[in-house]
CSV table of C-alpha atoms in Angstrom, one decimal:
chain,number,residue,atom,x,y,z
A,263,MET,CA,6.4,-93.4,119.9
A,264,GLU,CA,7.7,-96.8,121.1
A,265,GLU,CA,4.9,-99.4,121.4
A,266,ILE,CA,4.2,-100.7,124.9
A,267,ASN,CA,5.1,-104.4,125.3
A,268,THR,CA,1.9,-106.5,125.7
A,269,MET,CA,3.8,-109.8,126.2
A,270,ASN,CA,3.4,-111.4,129.7
A,271,PHE,CA,6.3,-111.2,132.1
A,272,GLN,CA,8.3,-114.5,132.4
A,273,LYS,CA,8.7,-114.4,136.2
A,274,ARG,CA,5.6,-112.6,137.3
A,275,GLU,CA,2.0,-112.3,136.3
A,276,GLY,CA,0.8,-109.7,133.9
A,277,SER,CA,2.6,-107.6,131.2
A,278,ARG,CA,4.3,-104.3,130.9
A,279,PHE,CA,1.2,-102.9,129.3
A,280,LYS,CA,-1.0,-104.1,132.2
A,281,VAL,CA,1.4,-102.5,134.8
A,282,PHE,CA,1.2,-99.2,132.8
A,283,GLU,CA,-2.6,-99.3,132.7
A,284,GLU,CA,-3.0,-100.2,136.4
A,285,GLU,CA,-0.2,-98.5,138.2
A,286,GLU,CA,1.5,-95.8,136.1
A,287,LYS,CA,-1.1,-94.2,133.8
A,288,SER,CA,-2.9,-92.3,136.6
A,289,HIS,CA,0.3,-90.5,137.5
A,290,LEU,CA,0.8,-88.9,134.1
A,291,HIS,CA,0.3,-85.2,133.5
A,292,PRO,CA,-0.3,-83.2,130.3
A,293,LEU,CA,2.8,-81.8,128.6
A,294,PRO,CA,3.5,-78.1,129.3
A,295,LEU,CA,2.2,-75.6,126.8
A,296,THR,CA,5.7,-74.2,126.1
A,297,ARG,CA,8.7,-76.4,125.4
A,298,PHE,CA,11.4,-76.6,128.0
A,299,LYS,CA,14.2,-74.0,127.3
A,300,MET,CA,17.8,-74.7,127.9
A,301,THR,CA,19.2,-71.9,130.1
A,302,GLU,CA,22.7,-70.7,130.6
A,303,TRP,CA,23.9,-68.3,133.2
A,304,ALA,CA,26.9,-65.9,133.1
A,305,THR,CA,28.3,-62.9,134.9
A,306,ALA,CA,29.2,-59.7,133.0
A,307,LYS,CA,30.3,-56.2,133.8
A,308,VAL,CA,28.2,-53.3,132.5
A,309,GLN,CA,30.3,-51.2,130.2
A,310,PRO,CA,30.5,-47.4,130.3
A,311,ASN,CA,28.0,-47.3,127.4
A,312,TYR,CA,25.5,-49.1,129.7
A,313,HIS,CA,25.6,-52.3,127.6
A,314,VAL,CA,26.6,-55.9,128.4
A,315,GLN,CA,28.3,-58.1,125.9
A,316,VAL,CA,26.9,-61.6,125.2
A,317,ASP,CA,28.3,-63.6,122.3
A,318,TYR,CA,29.6,-60.5,120.5
A,319,LYS,CA,26.2,-58.8,120.8
A,320,PHE,CA,25.5,-55.9,123.2
A,321,TYR,CA,22.4,-55.5,125.4
A,322,SER,CA,21.5,-52.3,127.3
A,323,VAL,CA,20.6,-52.0,131.0
A,324,PRO,CA,19.6,-48.8,132.9
A,325,TYR,CA,22.7,-46.5,132.8
A,326,GLU,CA,22.7,-46.4,136.7
A,327,TYR,CA,24.3,-49.8,136.6
A,328,VAL,CA,27.4,-48.8,134.7
A,329,ARG,CA,30.5,-50.7,136.0
A,330,GLU,CA,28.4,-53.0,138.1
A,331,ASP,CA,28.5,-56.8,137.8
A,332,VAL,CA,25.2,-58.4,136.6
A,333,ASP,CA,24.0,-61.9,136.1
A,334,VAL,CA,22.9,-62.8,132.6
A,335,ARG,CA,20.3,-65.5,131.9
A,336,ILE,CA,20.7,-66.7,128.3
A,337,THR,CA,18.2,-68.8,126.4
A,338,ALA,CA,17.9,-69.5,122.7
A,339,ASP,CA,15.6,-66.5,122.2
A,340,VAL,CA,15.9,-64.2,125.3
A,341,ILE,CA,18.6,-62.4,127.2
A,342,GLU,CA,17.7,-61.3,130.7
A,343,LEU,CA,19.9,-59.3,133.0
A,344,TYR,CA,19.7,-59.4,136.8
A,345,PHE,CA,21.3,-57.2,139.6
A,346,LYS,CA,21.2,-58.8,143.0
A,347,ASP,CA,18.5,-61.2,142.0
A,348,VAL,CA,16.3,-58.4,140.5
A,349,ARG,CA,15.7,-58.4,136.8
A,350,ILE,CA,16.7,-55.0,135.4
A,351,ALA,CA,16.4,-55.7,131.6
A,352,SER,CA,15.2,-58.1,129.1
A,353,HIS,CA,15.9,-58.3,125.3
A,354,PRO,CA,15.1,-60.7,122.4
A,355,ARG,CA,18.3,-62.5,121.7
A,356,LYS,CA,20.1,-61.1,118.6
A,357,LYS,CA,20.8,-63.4,115.7
A,358,LYS,CA,24.3,-63.4,114.1
A,359,SER,CA,23.1,-61.5,111.1
A,360,GLU,CA,21.5,-58.7,113.1
A,361,ASP,CA,22.8,-55.4,114.2
A,362,PRO,CA,25.1,-56.0,117.3
A,363,TYR,CA,23.3,-53.5,119.6
A,364,ALA,CA,20.0,-53.9,121.4
A,365,THR,CA,19.3,-50.6,123.1
A,366,ASN,CA,16.2,-49.6,125.0
A,367,PRO,CA,15.9,-45.8,124.9
A,368,ASP,CA,14.5,-45.9,128.5
A,369,HIS,CA,18.0,-47.1,129.6
A,370,MET,CA,19.7,-44.0,128.3
A,371,PRO,CA,20.8,-41.0,130.3
A,372,ASP,CA,18.8,-37.9,129.3
A,373,HIS,CA,21.5,-36.3,127.0
A,374,HIS,CA,21.8,-39.6,125.1
A,375,ARG,CA,18.1,-39.8,124.6
A,376,LEU,CA,17.9,-36.3,123.2
A,377,TYR,CA,20.7,-37.2,120.8
A,378,LEU,CA,18.8,-40.2,119.7
A,379,ASP,CA,15.7,-38.1,119.0
A,380,HIS,CA,17.7,-35.6,117.0
A,381,ASN,CA,17.2,-37.1,113.6
A,382,PRO,CA,15.9,-35.8,110.2
A,383,GLU,CA,12.3,-37.1,110.6
A,384,ASN,CA,11.8,-35.7,114.1
A,385,ASN,CA,13.2,-32.3,112.9
A,386,ARG,CA,10.7,-32.4,110.0
A,387,LYS,CA,7.8,-33.1,112.5
A,388,TRP,CA,9.0,-30.2,114.7
A,389,ALA,CA,9.1,-27.8,111.7
A,390,ARG,CA,5.7,-29.0,110.5
A,391,ASN,CA,4.1,-28.0,113.9
A,392,ILE,CA,5.4,-24.5,113.5
A,393,GLY,CA,4.3,-23.8,110.0
A,394,PRO,CA,4.8,-24.4,106.2
A,395,ASN,CA,7.7,-21.8,105.9
A,396,MET,CA,9.7,-23.4,108.8
A,397,GLU,CA,9.0,-26.7,107.2
A,398,ARG,CA,10.5,-25.5,103.9
A,399,LEU,CA,13.5,-24.0,105.7
A,400,VAL,CA,14.3,-27.3,107.5
A,401,GLU,CA,13.8,-29.3,104.3
A,402,HIS,CA,16.2,-27.0,102.5
A,403,ILE,CA,18.9,-27.5,105.3
A,404,LEU,CA,18.5,-31.3,105.1
A,405,LYS,CA,18.7,-31.4,101.3
A,406,THR,CA,21.7,-29.1,100.9
A,407,ASN,CA,24.0,-30.6,103.6
A,408,VAL,CA,25.2,-34.0,104.5
A,409,GLU,CA,23.2,-35.4,107.4
A,410,LYS,CA,25.7,-34.9,110.2
A,411,LYS,CA,26.2,-31.2,109.2
A,412,ALA,CA,22.5,-30.7,108.7
A,413,LEU,CA,21.7,-32.0,112.2
A,414,ASN,CA,24.3,-29.7,113.7
A,415,ILE,CA,22.7,-26.7,111.9
A,416,LEU,CA,19.2,-27.8,113.0
A,417,ASN,CA,20.4,-28.1,116.6
A,418,GLY,CA,21.4,-24.4,116.4
A,419,LEU,CA,18.1,-23.5,114.8
A,420,ARG,CA,16.1,-25.2,117.5
A,421,SER,CA,18.2,-23.6,120.2
A,422,THR,CA,17.3,-20.2,118.8
A,423,ALA,CA,13.7,-21.3,118.3
A,424,SER,CA,13.3,-22.2,122.0
A,425,LYS,CA,13.4,-18.5,122.9
A,426,ARG,CA,10.7,-17.5,120.3
A,427,THR,CA,7.0,-18.1,119.7
A,428,ASP,CA,5.8,-20.2,116.8
A,429,THR,CA,4.3,-17.1,115.2
A,430,GLU,CA,7.6,-15.2,115.3
A,431,LEU,CA,9.5,-18.2,113.9
A,432,GLU,CA,7.0,-18.7,111.0
A,433,ALA,CA,7.1,-15.0,110.1
A,434,ALA,CA,10.9,-14.9,110.2
A,435,SER,CA,11.1,-18.0,108.1
A,436,LYS,CA,8.8,-16.5,105.5
A,437,THR,CA,10.9,-13.4,105.3
A,438,LEU,CA,14.1,-15.4,105.1
A,439,LEU,CA,12.9,-17.5,102.2
A,440,GLU,CA,11.7,-14.5,100.3
A,441,ILE,CA,15.0,-12.6,100.5
A,442,SER,CA,17.6,-15.4,100.2
A,443,SER,CA,18.1,-18.3,97.9
A,444,HIS,CA,20.7,-19.7,100.4
A,445,PRO,CA,18.9,-19.2,103.8
A,446,THR,CA,21.0,-19.6,106.9
A,447,VAL,CA,20.3,-19.7,110.6
A,448,ALA,CA,22.5,-16.6,111.1
A,449,VAL,CA,20.3,-14.6,108.8
A,450,LEU,CA,17.2,-16.0,110.5
A,451,LYS,CA,18.6,-14.8,113.8
A,452,SER,CA,19.1,-11.2,112.5
A,453,ILE,CA,15.5,-11.2,111.1
A,454,LEU,CA,14.2,-12.3,114.5
A,455,GLU,CA,16.2,-9.5,116.2
A,456,ARG,CA,14.9,-6.9,113.8
A,457,GLN,CA,11.3,-8.2,114.5
A,458,LYS,CA,11.9,-7.9,118.2
A,459,LYS,CA,13.3,-4.3,117.9
A,460,LYS,CA,10.4,-3.3,115.6
A,461,GLN,CA,7.9,-4.7,118.1
A,462,ALA,CA,9.5,-2.9,121.0
A,463,ASP,CA,9.5,0.4,119.0
A,464,LYS,CA,5.7,0.0,118.3
A,465,GLN,CA,5.1,-0.7,122.0
A,466,LEU,CA,6.9,2.5,122.9
A,467,VAL,CA,4.9,4.6,120.5
A,468,ARG,CA,1.6,3.1,121.8
A,469,GLU,CA,2.4,4.0,125.4
A,470,PRO,CA,1.1,7.5,126.5
A,471,GLN,CA,3.8,10.1,127.2
A,472,LYS,CA,3.6,11.1,130.8
A,473,GLU,CA,5.1,14.4,131.9
A,474,ASP,CA,5.5,15.2,135.6
A,475,TYR,CA,6.4,18.9,136.2
A,476,GLY,CA,5.9,18.6,140.0
A,477,PHE,CA,3.6,20.8,142.1
A,478,THR,CA,3.3,24.4,140.9
A,479,ARG,CA,1.8,27.2,142.9
A,480,GLY,CA,-0.2,29.8,140.9
A,481,ALA,CA,0.1,33.6,141.1
A,482,THR,CA,-2.9,33.7,143.5
A,483,TYR,CA,-0.9,31.9,146.1
A,484,PHE,CA,1.7,34.6,146.2
A,485,GLY,CA,-0.9,37.5,146.0
A,486,ARG,CA,0.4,38.7,142.7
A,487,ASP,CA,-3.0,38.7,141.0
A,488,LYS,CA,-4.3,41.4,143.4
A,489,LYS,CA,-4.8,44.8,141.9
């Protein structure tokens, strides 16, 4: 810090230090807790993939703003996006070495969010909630196929599973693993169908057989039992 000059003025009384002490010091304020940040503003159009490009990095906004022009506030560590003076998104600023996309899942349309959730670990969790045999089946599918193909197979499996109870799925998975060393979703479907038919047949047997022969008049009614 530069030292305050204590030498007396040549053309007036006192010194620069004395003026500071008597006139200027009382007007000083403490430094702010955070350092001042240089801010830059820009305008950008939201791309069809609901991201805005800033310095070759891409930052998401809610997908409702696709094709709209937004204002971008840029600092050394934050990217903020505004639509008509309302902030609609904020992201830590990406470094050059980082992945180019900063995507908030809440900004995605529903079908994109479902695709994001459709990954190996989430499928393992789903299977684990059903039972150990379904977990073994899902693990087999993931290990014996490349990831993209495995996820497509699991998508079909979960579509089939949405129409069945966990108990039915676990029982069918157990049967499938017992009868096949190369279990497939197609075979699982056929097992589920057989289970359904078998259950329906049992229900039919349990129901009492009702016979309705209508109203029948006896011989007494017609006087034939008279001797």
